[in-house]
Every structure is written in C-alpha cells, then in structure tokens.
Coordinates of C-alpha atoms and ligand atoms in Angstrom, one line a residue:
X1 CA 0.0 0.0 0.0
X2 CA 1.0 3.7 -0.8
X3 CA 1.4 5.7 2.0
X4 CA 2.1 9.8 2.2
X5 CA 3.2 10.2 5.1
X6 CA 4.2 14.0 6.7
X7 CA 5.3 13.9 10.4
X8 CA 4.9 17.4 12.2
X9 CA 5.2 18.6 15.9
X10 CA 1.5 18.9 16.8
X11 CA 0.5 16.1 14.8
X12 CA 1.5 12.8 12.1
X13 CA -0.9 13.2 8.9
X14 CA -1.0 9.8 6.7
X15 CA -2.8 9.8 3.2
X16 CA -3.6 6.8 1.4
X17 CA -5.6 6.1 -2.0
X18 CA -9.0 5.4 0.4
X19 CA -8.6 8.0 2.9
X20 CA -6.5 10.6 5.4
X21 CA -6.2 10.6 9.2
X22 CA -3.7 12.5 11.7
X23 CA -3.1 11.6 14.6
X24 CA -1.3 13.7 17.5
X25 CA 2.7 13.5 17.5
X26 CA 3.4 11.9 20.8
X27 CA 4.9 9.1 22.1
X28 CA 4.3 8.0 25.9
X29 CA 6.2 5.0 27.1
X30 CA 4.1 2.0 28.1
X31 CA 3.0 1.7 31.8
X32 CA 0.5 -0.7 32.7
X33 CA -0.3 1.5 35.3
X34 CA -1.1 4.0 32.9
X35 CA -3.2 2.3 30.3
X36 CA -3.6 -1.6 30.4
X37 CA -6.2 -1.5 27.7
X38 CA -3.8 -0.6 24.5
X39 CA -1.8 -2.7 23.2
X40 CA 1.8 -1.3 23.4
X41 CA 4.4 -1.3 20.5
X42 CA 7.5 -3.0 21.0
X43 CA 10.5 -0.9 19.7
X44 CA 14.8 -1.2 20.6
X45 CA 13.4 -3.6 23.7
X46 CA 11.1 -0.6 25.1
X47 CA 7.4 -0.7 24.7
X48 CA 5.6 2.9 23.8
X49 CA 2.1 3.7 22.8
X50 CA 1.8 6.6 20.2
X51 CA -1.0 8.7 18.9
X52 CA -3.8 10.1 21.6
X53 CA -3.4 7.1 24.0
X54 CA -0.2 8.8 25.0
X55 CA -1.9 11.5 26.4
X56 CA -2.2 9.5 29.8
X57 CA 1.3 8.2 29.9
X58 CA 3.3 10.2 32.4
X59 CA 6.7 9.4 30.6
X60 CA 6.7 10.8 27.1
X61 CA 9.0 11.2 24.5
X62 CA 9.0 15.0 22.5
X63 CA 9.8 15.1 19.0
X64 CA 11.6 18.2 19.6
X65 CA 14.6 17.7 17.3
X66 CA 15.9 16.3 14.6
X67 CA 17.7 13.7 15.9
X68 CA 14.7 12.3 17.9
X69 CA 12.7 12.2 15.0
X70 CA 14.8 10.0 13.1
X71 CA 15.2 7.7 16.1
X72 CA 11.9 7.4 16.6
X73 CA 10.4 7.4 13.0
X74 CA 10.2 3.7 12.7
X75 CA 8.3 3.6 15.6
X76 CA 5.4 6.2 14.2
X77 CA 5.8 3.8 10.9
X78 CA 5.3 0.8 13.1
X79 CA 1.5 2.8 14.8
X80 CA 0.4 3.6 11.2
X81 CA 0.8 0.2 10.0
X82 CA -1.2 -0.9 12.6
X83 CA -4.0 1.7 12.0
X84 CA -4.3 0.7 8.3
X85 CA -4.1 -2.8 9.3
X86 CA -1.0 -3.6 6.3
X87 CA 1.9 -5.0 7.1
X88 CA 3.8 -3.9 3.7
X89 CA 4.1 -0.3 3.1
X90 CA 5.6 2.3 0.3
X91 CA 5.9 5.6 2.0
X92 CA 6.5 8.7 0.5
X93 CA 7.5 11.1 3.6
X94 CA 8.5 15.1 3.5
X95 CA 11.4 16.9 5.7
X96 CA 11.4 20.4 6.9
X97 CA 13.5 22.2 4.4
X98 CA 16.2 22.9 6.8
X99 CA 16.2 18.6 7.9
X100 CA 15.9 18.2 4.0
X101 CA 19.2 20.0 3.2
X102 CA 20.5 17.6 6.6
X103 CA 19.2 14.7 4.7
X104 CA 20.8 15.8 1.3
X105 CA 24.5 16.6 2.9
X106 CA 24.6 13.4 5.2
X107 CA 25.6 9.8 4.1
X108 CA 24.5 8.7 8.0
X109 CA 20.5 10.3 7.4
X110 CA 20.1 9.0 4.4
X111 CA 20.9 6.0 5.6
X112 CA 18.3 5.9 8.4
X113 CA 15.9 7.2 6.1
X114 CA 16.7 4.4 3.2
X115 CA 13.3 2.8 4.2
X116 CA 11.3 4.8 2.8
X117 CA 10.3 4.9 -0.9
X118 CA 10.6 8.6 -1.2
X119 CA 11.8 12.0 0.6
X120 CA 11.0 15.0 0.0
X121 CA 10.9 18.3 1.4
X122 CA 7.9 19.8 2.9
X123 CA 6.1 22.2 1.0
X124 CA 6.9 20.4 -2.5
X125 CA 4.3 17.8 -1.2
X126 CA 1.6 21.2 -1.3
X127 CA 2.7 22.0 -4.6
X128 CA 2.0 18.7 -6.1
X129 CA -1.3 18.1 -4.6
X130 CA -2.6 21.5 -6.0
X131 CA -0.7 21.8 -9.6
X132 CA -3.6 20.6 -11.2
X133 CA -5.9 23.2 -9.6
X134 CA -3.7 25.9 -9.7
X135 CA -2.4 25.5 -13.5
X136 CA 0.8 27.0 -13.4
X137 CA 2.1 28.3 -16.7
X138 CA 5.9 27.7 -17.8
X139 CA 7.8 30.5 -16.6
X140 CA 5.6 30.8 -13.6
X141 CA 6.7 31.5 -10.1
X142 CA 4.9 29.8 -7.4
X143 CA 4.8 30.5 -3.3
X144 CA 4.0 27.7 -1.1
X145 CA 3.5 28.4 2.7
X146 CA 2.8 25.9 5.3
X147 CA 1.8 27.3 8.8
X148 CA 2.2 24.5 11.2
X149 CA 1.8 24.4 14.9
X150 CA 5.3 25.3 15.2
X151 CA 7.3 26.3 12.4
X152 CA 6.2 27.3 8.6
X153 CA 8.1 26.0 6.1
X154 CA 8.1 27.8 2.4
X155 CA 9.0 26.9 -0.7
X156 CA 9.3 29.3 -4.2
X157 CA 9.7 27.3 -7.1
X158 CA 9.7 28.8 -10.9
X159 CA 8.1 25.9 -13.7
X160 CA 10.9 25.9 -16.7
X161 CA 10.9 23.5 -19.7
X162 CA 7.6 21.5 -17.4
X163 CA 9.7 21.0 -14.2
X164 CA 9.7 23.0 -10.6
X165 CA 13.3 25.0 -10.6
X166 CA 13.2 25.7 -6.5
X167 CA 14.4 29.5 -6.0
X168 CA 14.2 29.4 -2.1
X169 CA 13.4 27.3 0.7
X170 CA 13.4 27.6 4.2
X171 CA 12.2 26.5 7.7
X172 CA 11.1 29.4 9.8
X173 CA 11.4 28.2 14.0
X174 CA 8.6 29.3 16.2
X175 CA 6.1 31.1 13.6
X176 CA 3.5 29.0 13.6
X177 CA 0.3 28.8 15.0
X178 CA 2.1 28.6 18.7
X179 CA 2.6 32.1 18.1
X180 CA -1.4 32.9 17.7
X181 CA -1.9 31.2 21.2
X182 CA 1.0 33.1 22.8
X183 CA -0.5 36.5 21.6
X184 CA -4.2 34.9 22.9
X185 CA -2.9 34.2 26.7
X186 CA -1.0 37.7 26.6
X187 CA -4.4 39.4 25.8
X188 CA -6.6 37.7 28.0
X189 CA -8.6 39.9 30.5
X190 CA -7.0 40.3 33.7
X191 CA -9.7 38.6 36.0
X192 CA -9.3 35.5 33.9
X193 CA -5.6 35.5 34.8
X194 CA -4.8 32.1 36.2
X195 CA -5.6 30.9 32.2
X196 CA -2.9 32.4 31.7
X197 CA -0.7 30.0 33.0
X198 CA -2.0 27.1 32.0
X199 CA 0.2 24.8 29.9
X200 CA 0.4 25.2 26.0
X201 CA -1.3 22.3 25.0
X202 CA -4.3 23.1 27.2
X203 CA -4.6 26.6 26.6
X204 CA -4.6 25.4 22.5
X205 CA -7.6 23.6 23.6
X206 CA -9.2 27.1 25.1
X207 CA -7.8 28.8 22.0
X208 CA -9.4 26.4 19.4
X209 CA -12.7 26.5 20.9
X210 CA -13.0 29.8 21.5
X211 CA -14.2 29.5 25.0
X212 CA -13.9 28.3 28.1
X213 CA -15.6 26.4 31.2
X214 CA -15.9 28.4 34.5
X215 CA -17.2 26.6 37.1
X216 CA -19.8 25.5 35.2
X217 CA -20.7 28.7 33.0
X218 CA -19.1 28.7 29.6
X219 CA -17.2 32.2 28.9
X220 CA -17.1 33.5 25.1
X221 CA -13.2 34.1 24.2
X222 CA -13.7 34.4 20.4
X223 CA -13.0 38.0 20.1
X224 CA -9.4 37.8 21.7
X225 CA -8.8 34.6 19.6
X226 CA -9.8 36.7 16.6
X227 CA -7.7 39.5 17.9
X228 CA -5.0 37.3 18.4
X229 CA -5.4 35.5 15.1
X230 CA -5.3 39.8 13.0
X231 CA -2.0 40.2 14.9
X232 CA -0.8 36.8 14.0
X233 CA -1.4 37.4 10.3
X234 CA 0.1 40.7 10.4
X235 CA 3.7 39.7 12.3
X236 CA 3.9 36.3 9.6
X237 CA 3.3 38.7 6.5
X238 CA 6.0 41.1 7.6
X239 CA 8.1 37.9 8.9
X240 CA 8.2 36.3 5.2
X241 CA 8.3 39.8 3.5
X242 CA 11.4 40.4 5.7
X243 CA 13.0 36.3 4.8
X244 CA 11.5 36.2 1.2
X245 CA 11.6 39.5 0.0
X246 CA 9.1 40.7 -2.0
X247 CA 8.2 37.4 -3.6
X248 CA 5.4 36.9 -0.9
X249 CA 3.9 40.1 -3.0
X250 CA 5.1 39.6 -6.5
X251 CA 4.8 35.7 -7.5
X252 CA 2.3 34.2 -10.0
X253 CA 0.6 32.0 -6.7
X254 CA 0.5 31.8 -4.0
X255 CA -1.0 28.7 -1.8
X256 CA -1.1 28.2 1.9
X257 CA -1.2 25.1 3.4
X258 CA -0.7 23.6 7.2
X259 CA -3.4 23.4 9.7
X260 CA -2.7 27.2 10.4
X261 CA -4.1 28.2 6.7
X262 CA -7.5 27.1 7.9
X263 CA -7.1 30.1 10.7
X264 CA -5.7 32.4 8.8
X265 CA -7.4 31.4 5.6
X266 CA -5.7 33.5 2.5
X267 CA -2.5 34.8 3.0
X268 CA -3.0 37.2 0.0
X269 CA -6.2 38.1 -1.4
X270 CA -5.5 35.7 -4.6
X271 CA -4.1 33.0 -2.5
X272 CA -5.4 29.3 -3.1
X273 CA -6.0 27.2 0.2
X274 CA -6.5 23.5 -0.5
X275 CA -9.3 21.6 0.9
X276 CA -8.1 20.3 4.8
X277 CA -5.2 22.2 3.9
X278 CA -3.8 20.1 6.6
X279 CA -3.2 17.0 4.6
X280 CA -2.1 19.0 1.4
X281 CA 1.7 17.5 2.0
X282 CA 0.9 13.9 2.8
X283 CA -1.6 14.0 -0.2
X284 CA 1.0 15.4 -2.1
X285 CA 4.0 12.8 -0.7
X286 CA 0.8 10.2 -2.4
X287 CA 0.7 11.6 -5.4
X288 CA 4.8 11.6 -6.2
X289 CA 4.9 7.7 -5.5
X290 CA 2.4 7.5 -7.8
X291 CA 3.9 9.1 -10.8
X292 CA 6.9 7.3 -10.4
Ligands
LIG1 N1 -9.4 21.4 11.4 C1 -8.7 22.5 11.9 N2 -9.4 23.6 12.3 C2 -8.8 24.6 12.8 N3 -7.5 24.7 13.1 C3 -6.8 23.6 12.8 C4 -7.3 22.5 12.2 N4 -6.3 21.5 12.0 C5 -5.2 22.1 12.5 N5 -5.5 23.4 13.0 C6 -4.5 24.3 13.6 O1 -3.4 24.3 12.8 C7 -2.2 24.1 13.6 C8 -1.1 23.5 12.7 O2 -1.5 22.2 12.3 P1 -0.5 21.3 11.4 O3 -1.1 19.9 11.5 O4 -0.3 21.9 10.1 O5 0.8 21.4 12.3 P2 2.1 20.4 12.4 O6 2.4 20.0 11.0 O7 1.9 19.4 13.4 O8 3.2 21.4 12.9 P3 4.7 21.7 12.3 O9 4.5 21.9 10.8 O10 5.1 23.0 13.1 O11 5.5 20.5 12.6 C9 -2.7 23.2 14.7 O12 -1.9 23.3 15.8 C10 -4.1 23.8 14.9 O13 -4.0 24.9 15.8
LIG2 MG1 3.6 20.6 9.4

C-alpha cells in the first residue's frame, strides 16, 4: 500500500488512495499502570504507545529535534501500520527544508531514512497536490507556505521547460500557530488571569474553541482569539516579507497550506487554500509515489 506520510510537531498526517487521518505526534512510554487497555508497541526492547493514548502516559517522548525524529520514525511507521491494518508499506515522507538540506548533505540520514520509498521536502508535497488546480504556466513562479503548529516551512519554485526549478526554501522556528496562542494568553482579560498560566497544549484547547468552562458557565473568548489570530497574520506577512523579499507580494501564486491556513485562511487576497489544507503535504508525498 502507498502511503504519504508527513510527520509534524503537533501532529503525524497519513494519506492513502481510500482516505487521510492525523493523529497527535506523541509518544508515551508503556506503563501498565497507565493504560492496560492498549496494546503497546515494541521498539529497541522498550514498549511505547503513540497517537492520543499517550496522552495519559506520564513518561513521554518529545519530538523536539531532529535527531529524535529520526530515532523514533520507525516507531510512528510501526502505529500507522497498525492503524491501516498492512503490514507492507511504500511511504512517501516530507522533511522540513532545513532537515531536507541535513538529509541531502549526510551519508548517515540518508541512511536511516533508506526505508522509505521517497523523501521530499515539505512544501513540494503542497505543490503537487494542487498543480492541477492551480495551473501554473511555464515561466511561472509559485509560493507555497505551510503554517504549522510550530514552524512554517516555504518553498518558491519557478516551472521551466515543465519541471519545478526551487528559487528558495526555508524552515522558519517558532512562527507558527504557537505564536497565535501566545499573543491569545497575553491578551486575556485580567480577571481570567490564572488561564494564563496554563500549559500550552491546554490553553490550544481554550484557543481552538474559542471559550472556556468556569465553574460550570461557559465564557465566550472568540474576540481575543480573533484579535490574536489579526496580529498573527500581520507579524507572519511582515516575517516572510522580511525572509523572502518581496516574492510573498510579486509571484504568479501563492498557496497556503498547514493546519494554520484554515485560521488564517488567504494569505494574500489571490491565495489558493487547499481543501483540509492540513493533509495537502501527505496528499502530495501520495501523489509523487504514484507518478513514479
Ligand atoms: N481542522 C482544523 N481547524 C482549525 N485549526 C486547525 C485544524 N487543524 C489544524 N489546525 C490548527 O493548525 C495548527 C497546525 O496544524 P498542522 O497539522 O499543520 O501542524 P504540524 O504539521 O503538526 O506542525 P509543524 O509543521 O510545526 O511541525 C494546529 O496546531 C491547529 O491549531
Ligand atoms: Mg507541518
């Protein structure tokens, strides 16, 4: 079975010919305390559960570099063969530009990587999964964001004589939608203060729903998350104007992707947003092992 597979911080996305699914990015090692009623993975003689049972696991792994995302990609490989229920799997999986070039310049990566079928850096996956939409025209330059929970990845690539010519590429730390939910528990009224130091991934819960549960009455929070989301938009524009130039402005398209294009929806007026723009890459991963 084909398999796009595109691992981020908040959360692993899998597309296959039948369907998508994502599931969060963390991995809790296996207590029987914890959770006797999920049936642990064995990995390098340690057994870990991944996906949302680790949410109850009180020892966890973080994905939080590079070097623990190689170690531990077989395992996530090993959860999403078990979810699809095949034991044989061609995967087609994307890098952050800024791992890609890692992958590129080291024998040792590629070498813990040569399981897989195909890699490929981020934002090409968005590009493929919308070139037939989009129709870009030889000589055409196209922008492809993706806002993740953390980073946002871009990509600029020029179509000459049919093929993608990349012109820049880059990973940009802490931009993401993280920086939305930061500005959100800044701006939070002061008599709702202890919110405000709640951890991250609870106050992303607050943030996504726009409200929260006190004591039993449910307060409305939409306006600061909308406030928060303006000043988000604003500080990225200026933040790719300022690392891209003015190619954010200038090129043919422009197409955002990542869970963050559904908050922030067009980047500029004539952007194109793919549908669950959160899946674009994994669809896109898909589509390249199937033209090969
Ligand atoms: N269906 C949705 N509706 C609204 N917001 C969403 C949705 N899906 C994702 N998001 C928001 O977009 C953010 C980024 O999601 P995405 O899956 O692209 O991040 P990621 O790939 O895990 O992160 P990174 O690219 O930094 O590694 C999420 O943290 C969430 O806040
Ligand atoms: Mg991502």
């Amino acid at each position: 079975m084909k398999v796009g597979l595109d691992v981020g911080f908040g959360h692993v996305k899998v597309a296959t010919q039948e369907r998508v699914f994502k599931f969060p990015s963390w991995i809790g090692v296996w207590n029987e305390k914890d959770i006797s009623d999920v049936q642990p993975i064995s990995f390098e003689g340690r057994d870990y559960v991944v996906g949302e049972s680790a949410r109850f696991c009180t020892q966890r792994v973080e994905l939080v570099d590079f070097e623990t995302l190689l170690r531990y990609l077989p395992l996530i490989v090993e959860y999403v063969k078990r979810e699809l229920g095949e034991e044989e799997l061609e995967i087609g999986v994307g890098l952050a530009p800024r791992h890609y070039r890692r992958y590129k310049d080291s024998e040792e990566v590629r070498k813990k990587l040569s399981g897989f079928e195909l890699v490929l850096p981020q934002g090409f996956g968005v590009l493929l999964d919308v070139e037939d939409e989009l129709g870009i025209e030889e000589g055409e330059t196209v922008f492809v964001v993706d806002i993740g929970f953390n980073t946002v990845d871009y990509l600029l690539v020029s179509k000459q004589n049919g093929k993608y010519f990349r012109e820049g590429m880059a990973t940009i730390e802490r931009a993401g939608v993280l920086q939305a939910v930061e500005t959100f528990r800044s701006i939070l009224p002061a008599e709702l203060g202890y919110i405000k130091n709640w951890s991250l991934s609870r106050l992303v819960k607050v943030f996504e729903s726009g409200q929260v549960n006190v004591e039993g009455e449910k307060i409305d929070l939409k306006s600061y998350r909308e406030r928060a989301i303006e000043t988000y938009r604003t500080a990225l524009l200026s933040r790719l104007k300022s690392e891209v130039g003015e190619a954010v402005l200038e090129s043919d398209k422009v197409v955002s992707a990542g869970g963050g294009a559904y908050l922030l929806g067009k980047l500029r007026k004539d952007a194109y947003v793919p549908s669950e723009p959160e899946f674009s890459n994994a669809r896109g991963f898909l589509k390249a092992l199937e033209l090969r």
